[in-house]
């Protein structure tokens, strides 16, 4: 099977990360989590006392960061400048910060070339918000993953509870909805399905079934080239 470039976009907690990781592991592909990059930029900006709306400052920071992604024991580790930030970037406040810094055109431009170069060799699954529309417009397969807000909120709430973060389902739903709106309504590279994306609604699907469906699409695409 020829190695493909696979773009997966969609709103928060639609299952993108888990499914993209599963697909990459099954196929022996590289997985690139572009949301983790924006999250790392937001975290480092916070630590360095930069406002999340300081476009020049945050973009200069984003240009300097050295990202490294590594699979270890089936999970993805994200390191920046040699520091493992895998867990620190998953906090909900950092997710909101990522959404804020990602509105800034200079910050997006700072990460775009790196993301494109990671996708260039093929044999890659990349997930985010603008992968099929902007980062890899020539991807072999584009998937737009979605699920009802209520189901996505339940998933996010369960994930946060597992990590010991105390929140209510209503707060999680509100935060998720606010972030999706911000990501969809920004002027640069807003979240939307590419015209040639395959839409997959995971509201009623398990992660396993969703991953299988994506793998079926990959096989079809690799065989037919269609
Ligand atoms: O997928 P995630 O929750 O880790 O992404 C965090 C934020 O980063 C998301 O709310 C918007 C931004 N993002 C983006 O603008 N473009 C991407 N390709 C990936 C993420």
Short mmCIF file of C-alpha atoms and ligand atoms in Angstrom, two decimals:
data_model
loop_
_atom_site.label_atom_id
_atom_site.label_comp_id
_atom_site.label_asym_id
_atom_site.label_seq_id
_atom_site.Cartn_x
_atom_site.Cartn_y
_atom_site.Cartn_z
CA UNK A 1 0.00 0.00 0.00
CA UNK A 2 1.49 3.37 -0.96
CA UNK A 3 2.06 5.68 2.04
CA UNK A 4 -0.61 8.36 2.21
CA UNK A 5 -0.90 11.77 3.77
CA UNK A 6 -3.98 11.87 5.97
CA UNK A 7 -5.54 15.07 7.32
CA UNK A 8 -8.03 14.91 10.19
CA UNK A 9 -9.88 18.03 11.28
CA UNK A 10 -12.82 18.74 13.55
CA UNK A 11 -13.97 20.43 16.75
CA UNK A 12 -12.70 19.65 20.25
CA UNK A 13 -13.27 16.17 21.70
CA UNK A 14 -14.65 14.71 18.48
CA UNK A 15 -12.05 11.94 18.90
CA UNK A 16 -9.44 13.29 16.46
CA UNK A 17 -6.37 12.64 18.61
CA UNK A 18 -7.27 9.13 19.71
CA UNK A 19 -8.39 8.07 16.25
CA UNK A 20 -5.44 9.71 14.48
CA UNK A 21 -3.04 8.01 16.90
CA UNK A 22 -4.73 4.62 16.43
CA UNK A 23 -4.64 4.94 12.63
CA UNK A 24 -0.97 6.00 12.68
CA UNK A 25 0.00 3.10 14.93
CA UNK A 26 -1.87 0.54 12.79
CA UNK A 27 -0.25 1.82 9.60
CA UNK A 28 3.20 2.54 11.04
CA UNK A 29 2.74 6.20 10.07
CA UNK A 30 3.97 9.26 11.87
CA UNK A 31 1.34 11.11 13.91
CA UNK A 32 1.53 14.90 14.11
CA UNK A 33 -0.68 16.62 16.69
CA UNK A 34 -0.81 20.25 15.58
CA UNK A 35 -3.09 21.21 18.49
CA UNK A 36 -0.24 20.22 20.82
CA UNK A 37 1.95 22.80 19.08
CA UNK A 38 -0.54 25.61 19.71
CA UNK A 39 -0.98 24.36 23.27
CA UNK A 40 2.78 24.38 23.86
CA UNK A 41 3.03 27.92 22.50
CA UNK A 42 0.23 29.03 24.87
CA UNK A 43 1.87 27.33 27.86
CA UNK A 44 5.30 28.80 27.18
CA UNK A 45 3.81 32.26 26.58
CA UNK A 46 2.03 32.04 29.94
CA UNK A 47 5.25 31.05 31.69
CA UNK A 48 7.17 33.84 30.04
CA UNK A 49 4.60 36.44 31.06
CA UNK A 50 3.42 37.13 27.50
CA UNK A 51 -0.22 37.96 26.89
CA UNK A 52 -2.03 35.48 24.64
CA UNK A 53 -3.00 38.41 22.44
CA UNK A 54 0.56 39.75 22.01
CA UNK A 55 0.93 38.75 18.35
CA UNK A 56 4.56 39.76 17.81
CA UNK A 57 5.76 38.39 21.14
CA UNK A 58 3.95 35.06 20.85
CA UNK A 59 4.95 34.62 17.18
CA UNK A 60 8.62 35.26 18.04
CA UNK A 61 8.35 32.66 20.79
CA UNK A 62 6.64 30.15 18.44
CA UNK A 63 9.46 30.53 15.90
CA UNK A 64 12.07 29.63 18.53
CA UNK A 65 10.50 26.50 20.01
CA UNK A 66 12.02 23.10 19.16
CA UNK A 67 9.21 20.52 19.11
CA UNK A 68 9.74 16.77 19.38
CA UNK A 69 7.04 14.10 19.14
CA UNK A 70 7.74 10.56 20.24
CA UNK A 71 5.63 7.45 20.68
CA UNK A 72 6.41 5.75 23.97
CA UNK A 73 4.40 2.80 25.39
CA UNK A 74 1.58 3.50 22.95
CA UNK A 75 1.19 7.14 23.94
CA UNK A 76 2.52 10.27 22.33
CA UNK A 77 5.04 12.39 24.25
CA UNK A 78 5.37 16.04 23.33
CA UNK A 79 8.64 17.74 24.23
CA UNK A 80 9.58 21.34 23.69
CA UNK A 81 13.18 22.48 24.01
CA UNK A 82 13.90 19.12 25.64
CA UNK A 83 11.18 19.44 28.31
CA UNK A 84 8.36 16.90 28.38
CA UNK A 85 5.11 18.95 28.25
CA UNK A 86 2.79 16.01 27.45
CA UNK A 87 0.60 16.46 30.53
CA UNK A 88 1.01 20.16 31.23
CA UNK A 89 -0.48 21.16 27.85
CA UNK A 90 -3.66 19.12 28.35
CA UNK A 91 -5.16 21.42 30.98
CA UNK A 92 -8.37 23.13 29.90
CA UNK A 93 -7.01 26.65 30.48
CA UNK A 94 -4.12 25.86 28.14
CA UNK A 95 -6.63 24.61 25.54
CA UNK A 96 -8.37 27.98 25.70
CA UNK A 97 -4.99 29.74 25.49
CA UNK A 98 -4.15 27.63 22.44
CA UNK A 99 -7.39 28.71 20.81
CA UNK A 100 -6.54 32.36 21.55
CA UNK A 101 -2.96 32.30 20.24
CA UNK A 102 -4.12 30.34 17.19
CA UNK A 103 -6.27 33.31 16.12
CA UNK A 104 -3.12 35.37 15.52
CA UNK A 105 -1.97 35.19 11.87
CA UNK A 106 1.74 35.60 12.71
CA UNK A 107 1.55 32.69 15.15
CA UNK A 108 -0.11 30.46 12.55
CA UNK A 109 2.52 31.49 10.00
CA UNK A 110 5.27 30.59 12.48
CA UNK A 111 4.00 27.00 12.77
CA UNK A 112 2.83 26.45 9.20
CA UNK A 113 6.17 25.64 7.54
CA UNK A 114 7.08 23.19 10.28
CA UNK A 115 3.71 21.46 9.94
CA UNK A 116 4.02 21.29 6.16
CA UNK A 117 7.53 19.88 6.36
CA UNK A 118 6.34 17.19 8.77
CA UNK A 119 3.65 16.22 6.27
CA UNK A 120 5.82 16.37 3.18
CA UNK A 121 7.28 12.87 3.25
CA UNK A 122 3.91 11.07 3.30
CA UNK A 123 3.10 8.22 5.66
CA UNK A 124 1.68 10.83 8.05
CA UNK A 125 -1.54 11.37 9.96
CA UNK A 126 -1.88 15.00 10.99
CA UNK A 127 -4.77 16.36 13.03
CA UNK A 128 -5.96 19.86 13.84
CA UNK A 129 -8.44 22.45 12.59
CA UNK A 130 -7.03 23.58 9.22
CA UNK A 131 -5.02 20.59 8.02
CA UNK A 132 -7.22 19.72 5.03
CA UNK A 133 -7.93 23.35 4.16
CA UNK A 134 -4.56 25.10 4.68
CA UNK A 135 -1.66 22.99 5.95
CA UNK A 136 -1.96 19.99 3.61
CA UNK A 137 -4.48 20.97 0.92
CA UNK A 138 -3.18 18.14 -1.30
CA UNK A 139 -3.57 15.42 1.35
CA UNK A 140 -4.54 12.03 -0.09
CA UNK A 141 -7.37 11.63 2.40
CA UNK A 142 -9.16 14.31 4.39
CA UNK A 143 -11.51 13.45 7.20
CA UNK A 144 -13.76 15.86 9.08
CA UNK A 145 -14.64 14.28 12.40
CA UNK A 146 -17.60 15.61 14.31
CA UNK A 147 -19.97 14.59 17.11
CA UNK A 148 -22.85 16.26 18.96
CA UNK A 149 -21.79 18.84 21.52
CA UNK A 150 -23.40 16.88 24.37
CA UNK A 151 -21.43 13.72 23.55
CA UNK A 152 -18.20 15.66 23.11
CA UNK A 153 -18.77 17.38 26.46
CA UNK A 154 -19.35 14.01 28.14
CA UNK A 155 -16.11 12.67 26.64
CA UNK A 156 -14.10 15.72 27.70
CA UNK A 157 -15.63 15.66 31.19
CA UNK A 158 -14.72 11.98 31.61
CA UNK A 159 -11.17 12.71 30.44
CA UNK A 160 -10.77 15.62 32.87
CA UNK A 161 -12.23 13.55 35.75
CA UNK A 162 -9.75 10.75 35.02
CA UNK A 163 -6.99 13.29 35.40
CA UNK A 164 -8.42 14.50 38.71
CA UNK A 165 -9.62 17.89 37.41
CA UNK A 166 -12.82 18.97 39.21
CA UNK A 167 -15.38 20.47 36.83
CA UNK A 168 -19.08 20.14 36.12
CA UNK A 169 -20.45 18.81 32.86
CA UNK A 170 -22.18 22.17 32.28
CA UNK A 171 -18.89 24.06 32.61
CA UNK A 172 -17.14 21.65 30.26
CA UNK A 173 -19.94 22.01 27.71
CA UNK A 174 -19.80 25.80 27.90
CA UNK A 175 -16.00 25.91 27.52
CA UNK A 176 -16.02 23.47 24.60
CA UNK A 177 -18.75 25.41 22.82
CA UNK A 178 -16.94 28.73 23.35
CA UNK A 179 -13.68 27.31 22.00
CA UNK A 180 -15.35 25.77 18.94
CA UNK A 181 -17.04 29.08 18.14
CA UNK A 182 -13.73 30.92 18.51
CA UNK A 183 -12.01 28.39 16.22
CA UNK A 184 -14.79 28.56 13.61
CA UNK A 185 -15.25 32.32 13.62
CA UNK A 186 -11.63 33.49 13.40
CA UNK A 187 -10.61 35.15 10.16
CA UNK A 188 -7.46 33.11 9.44
CA UNK A 189 -7.72 29.36 8.77
CA UNK A 190 -11.02 28.87 10.61
CA UNK A 191 -12.19 25.39 11.50
CA UNK A 192 -14.23 24.02 8.60
CA UNK A 193 -14.43 20.89 6.51
CA UNK A 194 -12.45 21.00 3.27
CA UNK A 195 -14.72 20.65 0.23
CA UNK A 196 -13.20 17.25 -0.53
CA UNK A 197 -13.24 15.96 3.07
CA UNK A 198 -15.11 12.82 4.08
CA UNK A 199 -17.38 13.65 7.02
CA UNK A 200 -17.50 11.14 9.85
CA UNK A 201 -19.88 11.68 12.75
CA UNK A 202 -18.68 9.79 15.83
CA UNK A 203 -21.68 10.62 18.07
CA UNK A 204 -22.85 7.02 18.07
CA UNK A 205 -19.56 5.30 17.29
CA UNK A 206 -16.96 3.86 19.66
CA UNK A 207 -13.35 4.93 19.21
CA UNK A 208 -12.61 1.43 17.92
CA UNK A 209 -15.35 1.58 15.27
CA UNK A 210 -14.38 5.11 14.23
CA UNK A 211 -10.74 4.05 13.84
CA UNK A 212 -11.81 1.06 11.74
CA UNK A 213 -13.88 3.31 9.50
CA UNK A 214 -10.92 5.62 8.91
CA UNK A 215 -8.69 2.62 8.17
CA UNK A 216 -11.26 1.39 5.61
CA UNK A 217 -11.18 4.80 3.92
CA UNK A 218 -7.36 4.72 3.90
CA UNK A 219 -7.36 1.29 2.23
CA UNK A 220 -9.87 2.37 -0.40
CA UNK A 221 -7.90 5.50 -1.13
CA UNK A 222 -4.59 3.67 -1.32
CA UNK A 223 -5.97 1.03 -3.70
CA UNK A 224 -7.92 3.23 -6.02
CA UNK A 225 -5.98 6.45 -5.67
CA UNK A 226 -9.45 7.99 -5.90
O1 LIG B 1 -6.95 19.94 19.17
P1 LIG B 1 -6.60 20.74 20.39
O2 LIG B 1 -7.76 20.84 21.36
O3 LIG B 1 -5.37 20.25 21.07
O4 LIG B 1 -6.30 22.24 19.86
C1 LIG B 1 -6.13 23.32 20.74
C2 LIG B 1 -6.41 24.62 20.01
O5 LIG B 1 -5.41 24.90 19.04
C3 LIG B 1 -7.74 24.66 19.23
O6 LIG B 1 -8.79 25.13 20.04
C4 LIG B 1 -7.46 25.61 18.09
C5 LIG B 1 -5.96 25.51 17.89
N1 LIG B 1 -5.59 24.76 16.70
C6 LIG B 1 -5.61 25.42 15.49
O7 LIG B 1 -6.00 26.59 15.43
N2 LIG B 1 -5.20 24.80 14.36
C7 LIG B 1 -4.79 23.53 14.39
N3 LIG B 1 -4.39 22.95 13.25
C8 LIG B 1 -4.78 22.82 15.60
C9 LIG B 1 -5.21 23.46 16.75
#
